[in-house]
Short mmCIF file of C-alpha atoms in Angstrom, two decimals:
data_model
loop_
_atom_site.label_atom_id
_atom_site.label_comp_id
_atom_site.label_asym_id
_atom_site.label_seq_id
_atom_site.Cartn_x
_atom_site.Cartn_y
_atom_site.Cartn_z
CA UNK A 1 -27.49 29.83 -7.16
CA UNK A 2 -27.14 27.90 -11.11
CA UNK A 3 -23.15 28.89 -10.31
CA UNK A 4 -23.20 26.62 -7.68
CA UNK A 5 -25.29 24.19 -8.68
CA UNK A 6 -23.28 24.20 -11.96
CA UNK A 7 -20.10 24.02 -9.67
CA UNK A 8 -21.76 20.97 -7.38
CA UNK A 9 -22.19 19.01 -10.26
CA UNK A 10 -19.17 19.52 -12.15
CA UNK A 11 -17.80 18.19 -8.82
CA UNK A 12 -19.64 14.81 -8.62
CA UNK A 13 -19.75 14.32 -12.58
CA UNK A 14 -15.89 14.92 -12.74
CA UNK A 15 -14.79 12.99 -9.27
CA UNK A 16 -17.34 10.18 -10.52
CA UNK A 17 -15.15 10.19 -14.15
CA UNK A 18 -11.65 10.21 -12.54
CA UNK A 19 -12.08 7.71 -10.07
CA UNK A 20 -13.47 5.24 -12.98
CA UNK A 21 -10.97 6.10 -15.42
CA UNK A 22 -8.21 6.95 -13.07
CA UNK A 23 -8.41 4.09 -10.66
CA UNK A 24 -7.90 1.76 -13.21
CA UNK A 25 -9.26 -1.52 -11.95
CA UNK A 26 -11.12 -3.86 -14.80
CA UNK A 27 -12.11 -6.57 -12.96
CA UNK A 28 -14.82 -6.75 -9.52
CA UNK A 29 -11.90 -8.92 -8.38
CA UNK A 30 -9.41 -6.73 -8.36
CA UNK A 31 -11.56 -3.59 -7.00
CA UNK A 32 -12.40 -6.21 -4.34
CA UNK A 33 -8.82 -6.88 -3.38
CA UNK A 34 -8.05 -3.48 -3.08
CA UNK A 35 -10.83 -2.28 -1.27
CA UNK A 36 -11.08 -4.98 1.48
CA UNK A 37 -8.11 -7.72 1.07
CA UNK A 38 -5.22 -5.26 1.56
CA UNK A 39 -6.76 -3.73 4.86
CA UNK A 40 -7.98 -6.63 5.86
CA UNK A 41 -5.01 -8.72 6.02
CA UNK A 42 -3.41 -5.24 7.55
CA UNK A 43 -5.13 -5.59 10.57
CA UNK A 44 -4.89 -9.21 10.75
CA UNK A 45 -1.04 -8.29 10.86
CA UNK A 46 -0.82 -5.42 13.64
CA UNK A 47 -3.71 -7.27 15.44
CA UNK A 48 -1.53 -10.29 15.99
CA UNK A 49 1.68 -8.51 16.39
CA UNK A 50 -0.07 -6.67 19.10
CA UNK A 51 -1.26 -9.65 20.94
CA UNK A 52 1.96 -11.23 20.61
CA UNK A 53 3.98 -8.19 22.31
CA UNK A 54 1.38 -7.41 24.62
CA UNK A 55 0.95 -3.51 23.36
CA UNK A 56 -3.60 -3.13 22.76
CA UNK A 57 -6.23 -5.49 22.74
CA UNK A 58 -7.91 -6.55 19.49
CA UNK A 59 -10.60 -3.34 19.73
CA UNK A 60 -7.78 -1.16 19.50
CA UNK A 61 -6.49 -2.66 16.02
CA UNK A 62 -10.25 -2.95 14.56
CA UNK A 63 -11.28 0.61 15.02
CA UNK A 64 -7.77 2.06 14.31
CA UNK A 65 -7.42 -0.26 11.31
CA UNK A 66 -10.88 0.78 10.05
CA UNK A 67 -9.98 4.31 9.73
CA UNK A 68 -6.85 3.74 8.22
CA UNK A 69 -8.45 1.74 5.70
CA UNK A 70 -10.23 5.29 4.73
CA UNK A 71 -6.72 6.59 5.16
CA UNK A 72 -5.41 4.09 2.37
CA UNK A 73 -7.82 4.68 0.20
CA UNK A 74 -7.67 8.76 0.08
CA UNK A 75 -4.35 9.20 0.23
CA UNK A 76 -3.61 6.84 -2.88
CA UNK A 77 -6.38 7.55 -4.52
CA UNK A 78 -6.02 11.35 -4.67
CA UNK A 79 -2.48 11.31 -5.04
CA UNK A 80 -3.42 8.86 -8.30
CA UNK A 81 -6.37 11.49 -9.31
CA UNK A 82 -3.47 13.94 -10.28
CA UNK A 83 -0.45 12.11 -10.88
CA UNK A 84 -2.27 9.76 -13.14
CA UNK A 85 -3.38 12.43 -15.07
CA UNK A 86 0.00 13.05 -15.49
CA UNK A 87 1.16 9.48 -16.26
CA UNK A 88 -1.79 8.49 -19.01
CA UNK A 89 -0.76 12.23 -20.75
CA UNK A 90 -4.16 13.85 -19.80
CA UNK A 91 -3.23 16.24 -17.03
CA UNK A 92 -2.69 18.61 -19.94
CA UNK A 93 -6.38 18.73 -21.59
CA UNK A 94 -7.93 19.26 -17.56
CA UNK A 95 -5.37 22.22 -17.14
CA UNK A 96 -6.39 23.58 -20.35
CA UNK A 97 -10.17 23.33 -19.59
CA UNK A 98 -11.42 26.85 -18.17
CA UNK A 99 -12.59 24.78 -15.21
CA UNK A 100 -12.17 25.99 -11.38
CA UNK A 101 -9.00 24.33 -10.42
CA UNK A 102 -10.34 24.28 -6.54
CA UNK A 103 -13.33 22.44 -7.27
CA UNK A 104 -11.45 20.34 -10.05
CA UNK A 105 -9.44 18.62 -8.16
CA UNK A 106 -10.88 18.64 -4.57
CA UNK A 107 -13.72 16.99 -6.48
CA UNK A 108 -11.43 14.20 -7.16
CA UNK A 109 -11.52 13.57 -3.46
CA UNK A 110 -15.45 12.86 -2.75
CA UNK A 111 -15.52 8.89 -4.21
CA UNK A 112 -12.65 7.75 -2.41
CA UNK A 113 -13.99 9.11 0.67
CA UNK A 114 -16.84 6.73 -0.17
CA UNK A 115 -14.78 3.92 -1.12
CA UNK A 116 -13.10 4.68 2.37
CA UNK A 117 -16.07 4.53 4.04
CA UNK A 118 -17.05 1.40 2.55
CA UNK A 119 -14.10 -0.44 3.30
CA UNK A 120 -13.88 0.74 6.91
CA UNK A 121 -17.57 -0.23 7.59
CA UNK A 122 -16.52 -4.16 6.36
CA UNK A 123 -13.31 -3.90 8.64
CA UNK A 124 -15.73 -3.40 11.83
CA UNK A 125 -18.18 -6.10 10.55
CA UNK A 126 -15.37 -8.62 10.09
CA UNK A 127 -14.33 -7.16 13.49
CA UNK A 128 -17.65 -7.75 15.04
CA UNK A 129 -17.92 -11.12 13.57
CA UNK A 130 -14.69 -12.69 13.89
CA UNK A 131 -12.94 -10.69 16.47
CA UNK A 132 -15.23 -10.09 19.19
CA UNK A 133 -15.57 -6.35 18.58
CA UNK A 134 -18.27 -4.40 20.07
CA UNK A 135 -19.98 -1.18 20.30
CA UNK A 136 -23.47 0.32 20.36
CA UNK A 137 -25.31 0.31 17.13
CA UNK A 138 -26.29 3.31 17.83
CA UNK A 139 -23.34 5.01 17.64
CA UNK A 140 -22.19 4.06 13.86
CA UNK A 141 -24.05 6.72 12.17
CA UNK A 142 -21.65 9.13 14.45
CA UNK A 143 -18.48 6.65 13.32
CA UNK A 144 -19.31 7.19 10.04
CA UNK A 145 -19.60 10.86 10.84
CA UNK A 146 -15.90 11.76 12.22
CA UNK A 147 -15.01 8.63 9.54
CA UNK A 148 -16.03 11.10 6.82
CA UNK A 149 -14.40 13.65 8.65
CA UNK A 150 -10.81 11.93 8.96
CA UNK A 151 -11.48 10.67 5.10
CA UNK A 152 -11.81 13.90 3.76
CA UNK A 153 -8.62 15.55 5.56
CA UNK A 154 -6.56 12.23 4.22
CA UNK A 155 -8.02 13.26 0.90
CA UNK A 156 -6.79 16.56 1.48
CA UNK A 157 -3.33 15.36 2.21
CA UNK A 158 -3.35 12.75 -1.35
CA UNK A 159 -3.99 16.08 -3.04
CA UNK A 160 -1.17 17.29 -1.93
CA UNK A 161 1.08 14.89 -2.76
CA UNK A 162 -0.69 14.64 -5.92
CA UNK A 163 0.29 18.04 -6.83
CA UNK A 164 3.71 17.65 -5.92
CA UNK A 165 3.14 14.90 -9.17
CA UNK A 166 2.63 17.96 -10.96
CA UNK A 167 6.57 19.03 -10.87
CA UNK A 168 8.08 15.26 -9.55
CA UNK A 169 8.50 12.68 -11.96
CA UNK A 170 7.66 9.40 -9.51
CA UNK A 171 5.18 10.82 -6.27
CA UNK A 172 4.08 7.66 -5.42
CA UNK A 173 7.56 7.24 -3.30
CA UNK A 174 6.33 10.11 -1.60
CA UNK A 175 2.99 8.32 -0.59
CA UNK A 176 4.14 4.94 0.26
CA UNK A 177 6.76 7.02 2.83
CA UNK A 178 3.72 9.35 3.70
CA UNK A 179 1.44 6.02 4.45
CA UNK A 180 4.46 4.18 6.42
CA UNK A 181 4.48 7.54 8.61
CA UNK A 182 1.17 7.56 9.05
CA UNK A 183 0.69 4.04 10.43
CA UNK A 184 3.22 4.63 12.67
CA UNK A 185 2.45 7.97 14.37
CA UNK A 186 -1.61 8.81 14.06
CA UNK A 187 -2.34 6.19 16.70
CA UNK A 188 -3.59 3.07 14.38
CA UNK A 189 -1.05 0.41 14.99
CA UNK A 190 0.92 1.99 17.75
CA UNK A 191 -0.92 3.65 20.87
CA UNK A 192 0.62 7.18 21.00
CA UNK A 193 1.79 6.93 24.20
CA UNK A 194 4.44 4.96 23.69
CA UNK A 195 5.97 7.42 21.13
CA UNK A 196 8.40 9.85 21.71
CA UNK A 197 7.45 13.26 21.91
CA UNK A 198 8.66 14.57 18.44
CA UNK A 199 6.54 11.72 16.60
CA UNK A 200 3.88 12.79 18.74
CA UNK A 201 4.39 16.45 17.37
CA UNK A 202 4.56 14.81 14.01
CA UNK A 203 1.45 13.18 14.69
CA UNK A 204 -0.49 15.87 15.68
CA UNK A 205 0.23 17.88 12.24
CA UNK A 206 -0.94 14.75 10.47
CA UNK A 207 -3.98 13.47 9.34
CA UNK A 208 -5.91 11.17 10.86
CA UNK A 209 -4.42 11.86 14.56
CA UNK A 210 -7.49 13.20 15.95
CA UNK A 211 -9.82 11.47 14.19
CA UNK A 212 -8.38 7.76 14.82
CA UNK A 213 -8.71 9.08 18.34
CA UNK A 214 -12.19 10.31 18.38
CA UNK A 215 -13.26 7.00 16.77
CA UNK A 216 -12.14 5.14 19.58
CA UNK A 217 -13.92 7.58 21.82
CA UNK A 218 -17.02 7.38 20.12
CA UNK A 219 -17.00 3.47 19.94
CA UNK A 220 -16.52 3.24 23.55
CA UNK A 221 -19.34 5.54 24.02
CA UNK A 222 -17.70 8.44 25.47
CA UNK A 223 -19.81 11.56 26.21
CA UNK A 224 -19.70 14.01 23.10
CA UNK A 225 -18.33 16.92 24.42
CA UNK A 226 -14.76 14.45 24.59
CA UNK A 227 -15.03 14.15 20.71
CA UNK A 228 -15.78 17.49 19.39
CA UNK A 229 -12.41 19.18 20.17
CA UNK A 230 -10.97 16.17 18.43
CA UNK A 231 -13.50 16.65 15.59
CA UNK A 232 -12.56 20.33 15.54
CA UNK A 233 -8.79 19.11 15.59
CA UNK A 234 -9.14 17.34 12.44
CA UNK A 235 -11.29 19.75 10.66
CA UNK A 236 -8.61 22.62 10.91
CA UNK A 237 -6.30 20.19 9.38
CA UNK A 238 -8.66 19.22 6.50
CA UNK A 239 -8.34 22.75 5.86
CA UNK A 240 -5.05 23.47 6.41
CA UNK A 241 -4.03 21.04 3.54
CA UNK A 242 -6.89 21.54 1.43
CA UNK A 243 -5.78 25.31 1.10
CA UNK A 244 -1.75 23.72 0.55
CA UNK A 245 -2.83 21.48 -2.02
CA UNK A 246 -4.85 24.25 -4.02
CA UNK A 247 -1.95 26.50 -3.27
CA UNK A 248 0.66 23.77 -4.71
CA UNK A 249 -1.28 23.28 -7.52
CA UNK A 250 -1.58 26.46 -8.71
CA UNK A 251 2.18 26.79 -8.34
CA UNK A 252 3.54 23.70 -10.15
CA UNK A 253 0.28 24.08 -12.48
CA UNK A 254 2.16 27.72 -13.55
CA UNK A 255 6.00 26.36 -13.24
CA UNK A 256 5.62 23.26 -15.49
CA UNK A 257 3.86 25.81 -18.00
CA UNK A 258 6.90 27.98 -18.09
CA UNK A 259 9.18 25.40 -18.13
CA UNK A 260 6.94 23.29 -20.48
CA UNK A 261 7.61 20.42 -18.36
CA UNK A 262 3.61 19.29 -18.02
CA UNK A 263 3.72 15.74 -19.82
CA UNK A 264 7.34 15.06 -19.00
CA UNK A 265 7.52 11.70 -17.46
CA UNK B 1 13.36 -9.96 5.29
CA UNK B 2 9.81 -7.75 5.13
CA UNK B 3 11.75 -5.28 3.27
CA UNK B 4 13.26 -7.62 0.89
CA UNK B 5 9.94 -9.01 0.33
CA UNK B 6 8.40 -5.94 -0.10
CA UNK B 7 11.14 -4.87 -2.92
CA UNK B 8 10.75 -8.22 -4.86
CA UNK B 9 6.60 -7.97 -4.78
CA UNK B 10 6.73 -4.43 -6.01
CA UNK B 11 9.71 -4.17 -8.03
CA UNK B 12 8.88 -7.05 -10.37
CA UNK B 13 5.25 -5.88 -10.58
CA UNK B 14 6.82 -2.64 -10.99
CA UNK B 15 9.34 -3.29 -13.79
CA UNK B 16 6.11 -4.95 -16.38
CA UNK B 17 4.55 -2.22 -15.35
CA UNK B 18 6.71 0.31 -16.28
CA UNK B 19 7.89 -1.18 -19.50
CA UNK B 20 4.34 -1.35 -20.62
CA UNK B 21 3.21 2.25 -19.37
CA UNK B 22 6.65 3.09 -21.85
CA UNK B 23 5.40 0.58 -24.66
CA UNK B 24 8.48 -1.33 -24.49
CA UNK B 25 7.10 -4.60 -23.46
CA UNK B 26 5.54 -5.60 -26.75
CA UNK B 27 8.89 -5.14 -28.02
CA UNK B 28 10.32 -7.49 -25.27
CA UNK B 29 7.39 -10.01 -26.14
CA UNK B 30 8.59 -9.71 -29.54
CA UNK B 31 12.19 -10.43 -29.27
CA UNK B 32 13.56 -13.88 -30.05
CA UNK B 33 14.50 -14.40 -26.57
CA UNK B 34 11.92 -16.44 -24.51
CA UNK B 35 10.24 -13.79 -22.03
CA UNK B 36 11.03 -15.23 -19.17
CA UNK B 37 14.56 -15.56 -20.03
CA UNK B 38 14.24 -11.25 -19.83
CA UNK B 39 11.71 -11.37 -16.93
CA UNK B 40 14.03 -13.20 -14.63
CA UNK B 41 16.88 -10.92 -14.25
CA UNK B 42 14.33 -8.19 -13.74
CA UNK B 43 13.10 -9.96 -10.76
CA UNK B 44 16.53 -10.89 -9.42
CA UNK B 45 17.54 -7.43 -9.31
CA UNK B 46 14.64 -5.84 -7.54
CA UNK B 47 15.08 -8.98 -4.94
CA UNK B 48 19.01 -7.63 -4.53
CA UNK B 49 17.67 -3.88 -4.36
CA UNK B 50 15.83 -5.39 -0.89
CA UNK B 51 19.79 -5.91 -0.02
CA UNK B 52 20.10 -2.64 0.93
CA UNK B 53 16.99 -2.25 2.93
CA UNK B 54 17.61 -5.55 4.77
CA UNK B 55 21.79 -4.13 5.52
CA UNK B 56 19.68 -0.40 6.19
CA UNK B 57 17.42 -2.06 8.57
CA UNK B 58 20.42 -4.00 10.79
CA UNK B 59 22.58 -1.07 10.78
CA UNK B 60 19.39 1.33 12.22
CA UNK B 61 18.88 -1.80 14.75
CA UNK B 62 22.27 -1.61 16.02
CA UNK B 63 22.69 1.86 15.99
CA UNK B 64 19.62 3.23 17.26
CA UNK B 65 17.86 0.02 19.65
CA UNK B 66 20.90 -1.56 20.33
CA UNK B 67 20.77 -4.90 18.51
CA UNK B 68 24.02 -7.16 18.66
CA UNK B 69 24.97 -7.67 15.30
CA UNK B 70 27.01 -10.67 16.31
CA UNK B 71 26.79 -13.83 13.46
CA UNK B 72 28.38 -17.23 14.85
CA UNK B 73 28.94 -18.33 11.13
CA UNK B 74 29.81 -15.38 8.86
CA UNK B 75 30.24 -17.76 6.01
CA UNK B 76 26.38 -19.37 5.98
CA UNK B 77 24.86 -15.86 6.97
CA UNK B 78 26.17 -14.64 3.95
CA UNK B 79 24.97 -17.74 1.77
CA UNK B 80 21.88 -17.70 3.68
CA UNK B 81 21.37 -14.36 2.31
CA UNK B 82 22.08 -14.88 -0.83
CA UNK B 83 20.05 -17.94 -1.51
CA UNK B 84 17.01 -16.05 -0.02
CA UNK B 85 17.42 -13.45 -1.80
CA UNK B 86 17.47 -15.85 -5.34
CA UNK B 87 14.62 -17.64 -3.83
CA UNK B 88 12.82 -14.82 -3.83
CA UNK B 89 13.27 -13.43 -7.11
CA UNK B 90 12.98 -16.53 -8.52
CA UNK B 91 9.43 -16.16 -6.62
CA UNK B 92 9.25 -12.90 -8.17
CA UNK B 93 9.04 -14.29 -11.83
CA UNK B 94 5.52 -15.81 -10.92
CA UNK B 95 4.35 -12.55 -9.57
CA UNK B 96 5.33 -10.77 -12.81
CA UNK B 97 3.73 -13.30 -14.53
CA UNK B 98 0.40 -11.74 -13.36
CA UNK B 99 1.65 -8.43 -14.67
CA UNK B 100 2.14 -9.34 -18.14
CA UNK B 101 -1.19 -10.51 -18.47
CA UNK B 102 -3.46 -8.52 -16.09
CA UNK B 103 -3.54 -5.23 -16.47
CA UNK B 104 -3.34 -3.52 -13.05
CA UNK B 105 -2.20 -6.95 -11.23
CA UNK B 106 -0.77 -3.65 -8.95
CA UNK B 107 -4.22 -4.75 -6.59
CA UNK B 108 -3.06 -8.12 -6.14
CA UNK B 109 0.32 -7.26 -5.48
CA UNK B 110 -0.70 -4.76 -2.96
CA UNK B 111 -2.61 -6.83 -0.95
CA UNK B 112 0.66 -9.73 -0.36
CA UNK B 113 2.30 -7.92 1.78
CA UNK B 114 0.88 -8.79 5.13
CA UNK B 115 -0.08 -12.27 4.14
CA UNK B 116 3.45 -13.24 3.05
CA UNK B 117 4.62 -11.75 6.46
CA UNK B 118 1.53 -13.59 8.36
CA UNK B 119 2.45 -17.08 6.68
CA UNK B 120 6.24 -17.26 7.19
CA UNK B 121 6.35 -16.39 10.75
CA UNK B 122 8.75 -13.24 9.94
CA UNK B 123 7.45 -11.35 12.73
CA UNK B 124 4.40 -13.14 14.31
CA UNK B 125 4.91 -17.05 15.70
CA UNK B 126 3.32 -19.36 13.60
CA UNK B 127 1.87 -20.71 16.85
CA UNK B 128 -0.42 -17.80 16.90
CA UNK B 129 -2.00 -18.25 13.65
CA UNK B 130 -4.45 -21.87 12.90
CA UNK B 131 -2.22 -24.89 12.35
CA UNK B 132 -2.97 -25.10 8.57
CA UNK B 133 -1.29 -21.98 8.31
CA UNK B 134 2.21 -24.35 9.02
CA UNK B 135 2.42 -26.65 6.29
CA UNK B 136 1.69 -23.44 3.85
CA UNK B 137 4.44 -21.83 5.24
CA UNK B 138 6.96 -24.67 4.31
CA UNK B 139 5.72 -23.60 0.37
CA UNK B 140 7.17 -20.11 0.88
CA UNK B 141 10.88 -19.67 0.43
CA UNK B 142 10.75 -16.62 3.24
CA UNK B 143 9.99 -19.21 5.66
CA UNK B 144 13.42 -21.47 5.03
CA UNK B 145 15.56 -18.35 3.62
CA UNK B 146 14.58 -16.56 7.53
CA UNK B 147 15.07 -19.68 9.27
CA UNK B 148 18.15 -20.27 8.04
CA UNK B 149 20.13 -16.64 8.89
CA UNK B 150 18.50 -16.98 12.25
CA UNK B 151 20.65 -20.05 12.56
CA UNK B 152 23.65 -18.92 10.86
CA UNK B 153 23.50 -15.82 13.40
CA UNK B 154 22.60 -17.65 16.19
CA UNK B 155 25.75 -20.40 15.80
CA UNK B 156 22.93 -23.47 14.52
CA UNK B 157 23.21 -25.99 11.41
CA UNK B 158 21.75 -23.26 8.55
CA UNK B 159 22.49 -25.66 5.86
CA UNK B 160 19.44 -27.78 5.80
CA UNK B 161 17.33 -24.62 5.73
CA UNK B 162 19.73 -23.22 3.29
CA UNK B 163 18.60 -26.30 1.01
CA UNK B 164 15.42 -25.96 1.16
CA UNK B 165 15.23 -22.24 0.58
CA UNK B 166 17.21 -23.12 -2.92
CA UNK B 167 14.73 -26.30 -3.51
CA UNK B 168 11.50 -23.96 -2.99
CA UNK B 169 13.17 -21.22 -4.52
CA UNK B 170 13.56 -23.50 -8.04
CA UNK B 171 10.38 -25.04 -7.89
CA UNK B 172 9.46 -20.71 -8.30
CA UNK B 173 11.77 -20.11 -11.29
CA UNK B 174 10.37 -23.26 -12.90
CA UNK B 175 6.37 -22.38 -12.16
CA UNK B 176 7.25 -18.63 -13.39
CA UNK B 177 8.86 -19.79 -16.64
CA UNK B 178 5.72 -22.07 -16.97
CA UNK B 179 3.22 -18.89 -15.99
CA UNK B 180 5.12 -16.32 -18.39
CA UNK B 181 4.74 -18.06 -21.32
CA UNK B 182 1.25 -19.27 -20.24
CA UNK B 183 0.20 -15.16 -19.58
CA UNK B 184 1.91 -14.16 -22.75
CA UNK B 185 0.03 -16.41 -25.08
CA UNK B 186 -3.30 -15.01 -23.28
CA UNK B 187 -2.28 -11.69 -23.52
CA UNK B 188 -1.79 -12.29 -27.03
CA UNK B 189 -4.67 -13.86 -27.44
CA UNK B 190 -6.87 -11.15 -25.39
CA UNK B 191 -5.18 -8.31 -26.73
CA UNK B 192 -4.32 -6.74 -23.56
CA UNK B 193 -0.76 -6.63 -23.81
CA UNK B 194 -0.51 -3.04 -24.76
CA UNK B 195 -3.52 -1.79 -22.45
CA UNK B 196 -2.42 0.56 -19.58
#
C-alpha cells in the first residue's frame, strides 16, 4: 500500500514540477493567452467559417471547440514534458533517476489535463454568454467527465510524440501536423460526415473521435446508454497509446543510450 | 496567404528563439551591426519559406478540387506576391521584436493566428465580423497584399492595392527597427536576454 502511495505522489509532485518548469510561461499574461486566447479566437474562426458556408450551427463549434481546447493543451504539453527535457539538457538526470519510467512520464500528463479542463469549461461559458449556447446544468459534471476522458487519451497521444523527441531532433513538426490532423478529422471543425471514408478510418484511430462525439451527445441530453460505447471507444484508445508511448520510450530511452545520442540537439 | 502568415509568425519567433536556446543571440546583440539590421533578413526569409506553402497549396487546389489556376495579369500576380510577401516580413520584424525581449513570446505568437485570419477577411467576409473590425483591417498588410492577387488573378487594377500593401508593409519595417532596439535595451537592462 506505501508503494503506491509512494508511486501516487511521485506522480503529482513530479507532473506538478514539469509542468511549472517545463511549460515555461513567466508571466499570468502569457499563461492567460495560451490557455484561453488561442482557443478562443479558434473557435471564433471555424464558428464563422461555418456560418458563412452553411456546414453546423454555432453549438456545434462551441462544444467541439471546447474539447479541442483540452486537445491543444495535452498534446503540446506532453509532447513539451519530454522533448523539453531534452531541449533544456535535463532529460538525462530523469533517465538516470531509478524512478518508474511508466509513472514518470504518464505523470507528466495529469496538469495539462487540468489546464484542459479549465480552458474548455471558459470556451462553453463564453459560448453560453456570447453565443447563445445551451445545455442543462445538470449535465456538466458528466461533460467534464468524458472531457477528462478525451484529455487524458490526447495526453496519451503528446506522450507519444514526446518520446519520439527522445530519438528526433525537432518533434514539435510532428505535433503541429498531428494537431492540423486532428482538427480536421475527430469531428471539431468539420462534421464527420462530410469526410471521406479513409479520414473517417483515420479518425476513428485518433484521439478525441469518440469523445468530441459523446460531448455533443451529452450536451444535447441524449440518454446514457448512447454515450457509453463512445466513452468505452475512447478509453481503449487512451490505452492503446498509453501502452505505445511507454513502449517508445523505453525503446529510444535504450537506443540513444547505445548510441549516446541523449542530449544531442 | 494563411500559410504564409503562419510561416512569417512562427518562423521569426522561431529564429530568436532558436538563436537564444543556442546562446548565439547575445553574440548577435553584441555585434557592431544594429540588431535589426540582422533581425530583418531573418524575417524576410521565413516570410519567402511561406512561398512554398502558398505555390503547395494552389497546386493541391488544382490538382485535387479542381481550382482554375488561370491569372489575367501574370505580371502583377507575381509583384503582388512579392510585395506581400515583404510586407509581411517586414511585419515579422515587430513580432520578433517581442522575442528578443520576452522570454517565451511563443504564447503570444500562438494565439495570432486566427485573429490575423479573422481581421483581413482571408477566408471569412469582413461583413460577418462588427464594422470596427474594417478600418483595423486596412492596418494589416494581409488585407491589401490578398486583395491585390485576387485582382491580378481575376483581370482587376492590383496596383493600388499593390501600393498600399508596400506603404503598410514600411510603416512595419520602420515600427520593428523602432521595437528592436527598444526590446534590446530592456533586455539589457532586465537581464533576460540569455534566459531560456
Amino acid at each position: 500500500m506505501s508503494s503506491i502511495f509512494r508511486q501516487a505522489r511521485a506522480a503529482y509532485v513530479g507532473g506538478q514540477l514539469a509542468y511549472r518548469a517545463l511549460f515555461n510561461w513567466t508571466h499570468p499574461f502569457m499563461y492567460a493567452t495560451t490557455l484561453f486566447g488561442g482557443p478562443l479566437f479558434q473557435m471564433l474562426f471555424f464558428m464563422l467559417l461555418g456560418r458563412y458556408t452553411g456546414l453546423a450551427d454555432s453549438d456545434f463549434y462551441v462544444v467541439g471547440n471546447a474539447v479541442l481546447a483540452v486537445s491543444g493543451a495535452c498534446l503540446f504539453g506532453s509532447t513539451m514534458a519530454i522533448a523539453n527535457e531534452r531541449r533544456y539538457r535535463t532529460l538525462g538526470p530523469v533517465l538516470a533517476s531509478p524512478a518508474n519510467r511508466a509513472v514518470t512520464f504518464t505523470a507528466r500528463g495529469w496538469p495539462y489535463v487540468a489546464h484542459g479542463i479549465l480552458a474548455a469549461v471558459v470556451l462553453l461559458a463564453y459560448g453560453a454568454l456570447f453565443l447563445g449556447f445551451r445545455m442543462n446544468l445538470v449535465r456538466v459534471p458528466t461533460l467534464i467527465l468524458v472531457m477528462t476522458l478525451a484529455a487524458a487519451s490526447c495526453s496519451a497521444f503528446g506522450l507519444v510524440l514526446g518520446a519520439l523527441g527522445v530519438r528526433f531532433r525537432d518533434v514539435f513538426i510532428m505535433s503541429n501536423i498531428a494537431h492540423y490532423i486532428m482538427l480536421m478529422v475527430s469531428g471539431a471543425q468539420i462534421p464527420r460526415e462530410v469526410l471521406p471514408g479513409w479520414l473517417q478510418a483515420v479518425g476513428d484511430a485518433m484521439p478525441l473521435t469518440a469523445g468530441i462525439e459523446a460531448s455533443r451527445l451529452v450536451a444535447a441530453g441524449v440518454r446514457w446508454s448512447a454515450v457509453w460505447p463512445l466513452l468505452l471507444r475512447e478509453s481503449i484508445v487512451l490505452v492503446a497509446y498509453g501502452a505505445l508511448a511507454v513502449g517508445l520510450m523505453s525503446f529510444f530511452e535504450a537506443e540513444a543510450r547505445r548510441s549516446g545520442t541523449l542530449d544531442a540537439i | 496567404m494563411l500559410s504564409i502568415w503562419d510561416s512569417t509568425l512562427f518562423g521569426s519567433g522561431g529564429a530568436i528563439q532558436e538563436q537564444r536556446w543556442l546562446g548565439t543571440l547575445e553574440l548577435l546583440v553584441a555585434a557592431h551591426a544594429p540588431l535589426a539590421a540582422t533581425i530583418a533578413p531573418l524575417t524576410l526569409a521565413t516570410a519567402t519559406m511561406g512561398l512554398y506553402s502558398f505555390a503547395a497549396t494552389l497546386l493541391w487546389g488544382w490538382a485535387v478540387f479542381g481550382v482554375s489556376l488561370a491569372v489575367v495579369h501574370p505580371i502583377a500576380f507575381v509583384v503582388a506576391v512579392a510585395v506581400t510577401i515583404l510586407s509581411l516580413g517586414l511585419l515579422g520584424t515587430v513580432l520578433a521584436s517581442t522575442f528578443v525581449f520576452l522570454r517565451n513570446a511563443n504564447a503570444l505568437v500562438n494565439m495570432l493566428t486566427y485573429p490575423m485570419a479573422l481581421a483581413t477577411g482571408l477566408l471569412v467576409p469582413l461583413g460577418l465580423l462588427p464594422g470596427w473590425v474594417t478600418p483595423v483591417s486596412w492596418l494589416l498588410p494581409p488585407t491589401w497584399g490578398m486583395e491585390a492577387i485576387r485582382q491580378a488573378a481575376a483581370g482587376g487594377n492590383a496596383w493600388p492595392e499593390v501600393l498600399m500593401c508596400l506603404v503598410v508593409g514600411a510603416a512595419y519595417g520602420a515600427l520593428g527597427v523602432f521595437l528592436v532596439g527598444r526590446m534590446e535595451r530592456l533586455a539589457r537592462r532586465h537581464a533576460t536576454l540569455a534566459l531560456a
